[in-house]
Amino acid sequence: MSFEDFASTYTRTFGQTPIRLIRMSSPLTAYVGSIDQPYRHFVLLCQPHFTSKSISIAFYLNGTAYFEYLTEDKIRQRLQLLNNIRKTSFNYDDLESILIRLKTILSTDGIKQDNNELHAKLLSSRLLSIEIYQDDLKFKFRCDERPELFEQHYVRQLLIQVKELSQRQEYLCELLEHKDQLPQFDAKLFLSTPMTIIDDDEGM
């Protein structure tokens, strides 16, 4: 099995989920009295992990992390609270398809779609609200501050990437040094296969 096939079928944990940049539809708004410098960027760092019945999600902002874990019951309650069941085209009982929609919205390209909106509000120093709109679907995350996640996941992923780049550079130097002694080099395979093995047994 190639690494690409393995990656497409492997079930990740929250800790193994890549952190990505997502674009906001408006600047971050902060609570009255916030002493942080105004956040003028239109992007947020997001780590979304979806299963068929739950969501674990973290947002990284101003050197800290905000996290929420939603069970199936909590997801259904929030959907019913935010959406008018008579005016929605989606089926509340088909939770998996709704989660797929949310996951797509939070993908790298999802927020670029004209019908997708994402707004972030810092309600207090320890509470971040993320509001999502797509046509007739509304959803909201209310994430509590979890500063330990900033180091455990955000910093850790950066260190893994630095290690990966360092190992690739070292390997490429070896290839150049012995290029005349090597069989045909598969550049595509080299670029698509990570050299760093991540042993992640952390669970949320």
mmCIF file of C-alpha atoms in Angstrom:
data_model
loop_
_atom_site.group_PDB
_atom_site.id
_atom_site.type_symbol
_atom_site.label_atom_id
_atom_site.label_comp_id
_atom_site.label_asym_id
_atom_site.label_seq_id
_atom_site.Cartn_x
_atom_site.Cartn_y
_atom_site.Cartn_z
ATOM 1 C CA MET A 1 0.000 0.000 0.000
ATOM 2 C CA SER A 2 1.337 3.423 -0.940
ATOM 3 C CA PHE A 3 1.486 6.207 1.621
ATOM 4 C CA GLU A 4 -1.185 8.137 -0.306
ATOM 5 C CA ASP A 5 -3.589 5.170 -0.066
ATOM 6 C CA PHE A 6 -2.778 4.739 3.606
ATOM 7 C CA ALA A 7 -3.342 8.448 4.337
ATOM 8 C CA SER A 8 -6.709 8.449 2.563
ATOM 9 C CA THR A 9 -8.053 5.560 4.666
ATOM 10 C CA TYR A 10 -6.330 6.125 8.014
ATOM 11 C CA THR A 11 -8.579 7.389 10.826
ATOM 12 C CA ARG A 12 -6.897 10.328 12.537
ATOM 13 C CA THR A 13 -7.255 11.375 16.158
ATOM 14 C CA PHE A 14 -7.763 15.022 17.079
ATOM 15 C CA GLY A 15 -4.051 15.361 17.826
ATOM 16 C CA GLN A 16 -3.168 14.057 14.359
ATOM 17 C CA THR A 17 -5.533 16.419 12.544
ATOM 18 C CA PRO A 18 -3.623 19.106 10.624
ATOM 19 C CA ILE A 19 -4.019 22.729 11.643
ATOM 20 C CA ARG A 20 -5.216 24.873 8.752
ATOM 21 C CA LEU A 21 -5.848 28.498 7.908
ATOM 22 C CA ILE A 22 -9.493 29.391 7.391
ATOM 23 C CA ARG A 23 -10.735 32.727 6.121
ATOM 24 C CA MET A 24 -13.207 34.804 8.110
ATOM 25 C CA SER A 25 -15.931 36.863 6.467
ATOM 26 C CA SER A 26 -15.289 39.796 8.807
ATOM 27 C CA PRO A 27 -12.568 40.870 11.257
ATOM 28 C CA LEU A 28 -12.538 39.359 14.725
ATOM 29 C CA THR A 29 -14.631 41.356 17.188
ATOM 30 C CA ALA A 30 -13.521 41.525 20.818
ATOM 31 C CA TYR A 31 -15.335 42.165 24.069
ATOM 32 C CA VAL A 32 -15.348 45.625 25.641
ATOM 33 C CA GLY A 33 -12.270 46.076 27.808
ATOM 34 C CA SER A 34 -10.034 43.641 25.935
ATOM 35 C CA ILE A 35 -6.369 44.565 26.432
ATOM 36 C CA ASP A 36 -5.099 42.493 23.499
ATOM 37 C CA GLN A 37 -3.916 44.235 20.370
ATOM 38 C CA PRO A 38 -6.673 44.421 17.708
ATOM 39 C CA TYR A 39 -6.664 41.313 15.524
ATOM 40 C CA ARG A 40 -6.844 42.740 12.009
ATOM 41 C CA HIS A 41 -6.307 39.538 10.022
ATOM 42 C CA PHE A 42 -9.076 37.778 8.116
ATOM 43 C CA VAL A 43 -7.757 34.282 8.835
ATOM 44 C CA LEU A 44 -7.777 31.973 11.849
ATOM 45 C CA LEU A 45 -5.806 28.852 12.648
ATOM 46 C CA CYS A 46 -8.280 26.003 13.011
ATOM 47 C CA GLN A 47 -7.918 22.328 13.950
ATOM 48 C CA PRO A 48 -11.239 20.596 13.162
ATOM 49 C CA HIS A 49 -11.711 16.890 13.846
ATOM 50 C CA PHE A 50 -14.985 15.269 12.792
ATOM 51 C CA THR A 51 -16.308 11.780 13.370
ATOM 52 C CA SER A 52 -19.716 10.505 12.263
ATOM 53 C CA LYS A 53 -21.239 11.657 15.580
ATOM 54 C CA SER A 54 -18.939 14.206 17.212
ATOM 55 C CA ILE A 55 -16.799 17.291 16.685
ATOM 56 C CA SER A 56 -13.550 18.261 18.394
ATOM 57 C CA ILE A 57 -12.363 21.681 17.301
ATOM 58 C CA ALA A 58 -9.661 24.121 18.350
ATOM 59 C CA PHE A 59 -8.854 27.651 17.242
ATOM 60 C CA TYR A 60 -5.448 29.221 17.880
ATOM 61 C CA LEU A 61 -5.353 32.953 18.515
ATOM 62 C CA ASN A 62 -3.028 35.417 20.272
ATOM 63 C CA GLY A 63 -0.743 32.705 21.650
ATOM 64 C CA THR A 64 -3.466 30.555 23.183
ATOM 65 C CA ALA A 65 -6.032 27.932 22.167
ATOM 66 C CA TYR A 66 -9.825 27.740 22.356
ATOM 67 C CA PHE A 67 -11.456 24.317 22.272
ATOM 68 C CA GLU A 68 -14.873 22.685 22.183
ATOM 69 C CA TYR A 69 -15.974 19.054 22.070
ATOM 70 C CA LEU A 70 -19.513 18.344 20.898
ATOM 71 C CA THR A 71 -21.276 15.011 21.274
ATOM 72 C CA GLU A 72 -24.126 13.920 19.021
ATOM 73 C CA ASP A 73 -26.743 15.198 21.488
ATOM 74 C CA LYS A 74 -25.068 18.602 21.811
ATOM 75 C CA ILE A 75 -24.791 18.959 18.032
ATOM 76 C CA ARG A 76 -28.491 18.204 17.591
ATOM 77 C CA GLN A 77 -29.462 20.611 20.377
ATOM 78 C CA ARG A 78 -27.439 23.413 18.832
ATOM 79 C CA LEU A 79 -28.854 22.778 15.368
ATOM 80 C CA GLN A 80 -32.399 22.948 16.718
ATOM 81 C CA LEU A 81 -31.635 26.092 18.698
ATOM 82 C CA LEU A 82 -30.108 27.994 15.773
ATOM 83 C CA ASN A 83 -32.238 26.786 12.861
ATOM 84 C CA ASN A 84 -35.937 26.972 12.070
ATOM 85 C CA ILE A 85 -36.916 23.400 11.276
ATOM 86 C CA ARG A 86 -39.728 24.612 8.985
ATOM 87 C CA LYS A 87 -37.405 26.715 6.843
ATOM 88 C CA THR A 88 -34.456 24.361 6.404
ATOM 89 C CA SER A 89 -33.840 22.054 3.483
ATOM 90 C CA PHE A 90 -31.653 19.615 5.404
ATOM 91 C CA ASN A 91 -32.874 16.657 7.433
ATOM 92 C CA TYR A 92 -32.114 16.910 11.157
ATOM 93 C CA ASP A 93 -32.046 13.121 11.408
ATOM 94 C CA ASP A 94 -29.276 12.885 8.818
ATOM 95 C CA LEU A 95 -26.561 14.128 11.149
ATOM 96 C CA GLU A 96 -23.700 12.712 9.103
ATOM 97 C CA SER A 97 -24.551 14.808 6.032
ATOM 98 C CA ILE A 98 -24.772 17.946 8.199
ATOM 99 C CA LEU A 99 -21.345 17.204 9.673
ATOM 100 C CA ILE A 100 -19.964 16.769 6.163
ATOM 101 C CA ARG A 101 -21.311 20.229 5.282
ATOM 102 C CA LEU A 102 -19.665 21.769 8.344
ATOM 103 C CA LYS A 103 -16.412 19.960 7.642
ATOM 104 C CA THR A 104 -16.432 21.228 4.058
ATOM 105 C CA ILE A 105 -17.082 24.795 5.198
ATOM 106 C CA LEU A 106 -14.079 24.582 7.532
ATOM 107 C CA SER A 107 -11.815 23.218 4.816
ATOM 108 C CA THR A 108 -9.110 25.391 3.278
ATOM 109 C CA ASP A 109 -11.245 26.174 0.228
ATOM 110 C CA GLY A 110 -14.657 26.094 1.883
ATOM 111 C CA ILE A 111 -14.721 29.662 3.176
ATOM 112 C CA LYS A 112 -13.860 30.946 -0.304
ATOM 113 C CA GLN A 113 -17.350 30.000 -1.464
ATOM 114 C CA ASP A 114 -19.693 32.982 -1.715
ATOM 115 C CA ASN A 115 -22.492 31.287 0.215
ATOM 116 C CA ASN A 116 -20.272 30.427 3.204
ATOM 117 C CA GLU A 117 -19.780 32.865 6.070
ATOM 118 C CA LEU A 118 -17.650 32.607 9.195
ATOM 119 C CA HIS A 119 -17.553 35.218 11.957
ATOM 120 C CA ALA A 120 -15.426 35.113 15.116
ATOM 121 C CA LYS A 121 -16.215 36.918 18.365
ATOM 122 C CA LEU A 122 -14.042 36.987 21.459
ATOM 123 C CA LEU A 123 -16.758 37.108 24.121
ATOM 124 C CA SER A 124 -14.238 37.224 26.978
ATOM 125 C CA SER A 125 -10.588 36.405 27.537
ATOM 126 C CA ARG A 126 -11.610 32.765 28.007
ATOM 127 C CA LEU A 127 -14.450 32.327 25.501
ATOM 128 C CA LEU A 128 -14.400 32.439 21.690
ATOM 129 C CA SER A 129 -17.548 32.221 19.579
ATOM 130 C CA ILE A 130 -17.415 31.073 15.951
ATOM 131 C CA GLU A 131 -20.577 31.548 13.880
ATOM 132 C CA ILE A 132 -21.036 29.697 10.590
ATOM 133 C CA TYR A 133 -23.664 30.336 7.929
ATOM 134 C CA GLN A 134 -24.309 28.463 4.691
ATOM 135 C CA ASP A 135 -27.597 29.107 2.907
ATOM 136 C CA ASP A 136 -30.217 27.784 5.359
ATOM 137 C CA LEU A 137 -27.701 26.206 7.770
ATOM 138 C CA LYS A 138 -26.529 28.042 10.874
ATOM 139 C CA PHE A 139 -24.095 26.702 13.451
ATOM 140 C CA LYS A 140 -22.025 28.067 16.282
ATOM 141 C CA PHE A 141 -19.002 26.925 18.277
ATOM 142 C CA ARG A 142 -18.467 28.255 21.802
ATOM 143 C CA CYS A 143 -14.872 27.431 22.618
ATOM 144 C CA ASP A 144 -13.351 27.694 26.080
ATOM 145 C CA GLU A 145 -9.729 28.725 26.473
ATOM 146 C CA ARG A 146 -7.388 25.736 26.728
ATOM 147 C CA PRO A 147 -3.865 27.237 26.767
ATOM 148 C CA GLU A 148 -2.211 23.824 27.179
ATOM 149 C CA LEU A 149 -3.384 22.848 23.684
ATOM 150 C CA PHE A 150 -1.337 25.646 22.145
ATOM 151 C CA GLU A 151 1.885 23.887 23.077
ATOM 152 C CA GLN A 152 0.582 20.320 22.813
ATOM 153 C CA HIS A 153 -0.754 20.700 19.279
ATOM 154 C CA TYR A 154 0.137 23.976 17.561
ATOM 155 C CA VAL A 155 3.778 24.206 18.681
ATOM 156 C CA ARG A 156 4.182 20.445 18.363
ATOM 157 C CA GLN A 157 3.024 20.447 14.743
ATOM 158 C CA LEU A 158 5.448 23.266 13.941
ATOM 159 C CA LEU A 159 8.325 21.287 15.463
ATOM 160 C CA ILE A 160 7.318 18.197 13.475
ATOM 161 C CA GLN A 161 7.359 20.247 10.269
ATOM 162 C CA VAL A 162 10.789 21.678 11.091
ATOM 163 C CA LYS A 163 12.102 18.176 11.758
ATOM 164 C CA GLU A 164 10.576 16.930 8.509
ATOM 165 C CA LEU A 165 12.206 19.714 6.484
ATOM 166 C CA SER A 166 15.549 19.086 8.160
ATOM 167 C CA GLN A 167 15.417 15.354 7.388
ATOM 168 C CA ARG A 168 14.436 16.010 3.777
ATOM 169 C CA GLN A 169 17.307 18.439 3.353
ATOM 170 C CA GLU A 170 19.744 15.907 4.801
ATOM 171 C CA TYR A 171 18.399 13.154 2.560
ATOM 172 C CA LEU A 172 18.548 15.339 -0.550
ATOM 173 C CA CYS A 173 22.188 16.162 0.206
ATOM 174 C CA GLU A 174 22.930 12.431 0.387
ATOM 175 C CA LEU A 175 21.145 11.867 -2.929
ATOM 176 C CA LEU A 176 23.161 14.592 -4.615
ATOM 177 C CA GLU A 177 26.376 13.193 -3.207
ATOM 178 C CA HIS A 178 25.642 9.688 -4.535
ATOM 179 C CA LYS A 179 23.486 10.563 -7.552
ATOM 180 C CA ASP A 180 25.661 8.602 -9.991
ATOM 181 C CA GLN A 181 25.258 5.415 -7.956
ATOM 182 C CA LEU A 182 21.468 5.529 -7.578
ATOM 183 C CA PRO A 183 18.748 3.958 -9.745
ATOM 184 C CA GLN A 184 16.057 6.204 -11.205
ATOM 185 C CA PHE A 185 14.806 8.615 -8.534
ATOM 186 C CA ASP A 186 11.028 8.892 -8.062
ATOM 187 C CA ALA A 187 10.581 12.568 -7.164
ATOM 188 C CA LYS A 188 6.782 12.309 -6.812
ATOM 189 C CA LEU A 189 7.067 9.446 -4.324
ATOM 190 C CA PHE A 190 9.706 11.338 -2.353
ATOM 191 C CA LEU A 191 7.580 14.490 -2.085
ATOM 192 C CA SER A 192 4.384 12.648 -1.104
ATOM 193 C CA THR A 193 5.915 10.427 1.597
ATOM 194 C CA PRO A 194 6.713 11.996 4.991
ATOM 195 C CA MET A 195 9.999 11.065 6.580
ATOM 196 C CA THR A 196 8.944 11.921 10.130
ATOM 197 C CA ILE A 197 7.016 9.194 11.943
ATOM 198 C CA ILE A 198 4.446 10.668 14.312
ATOM 199 C CA ASP A 199 3.711 8.439 17.270
ATOM 200 C CA ASP A 200 0.623 10.136 18.641
ATOM 201 C CA ASP A 201 -1.247 8.318 21.375
ATOM 202 C CA GLU A 202 -2.896 11.426 22.777
ATOM 203 C CA GLY A 203 -6.669 11.335 22.996
ATOM 204 C CA MET A 204 -9.146 14.061 23.647
#
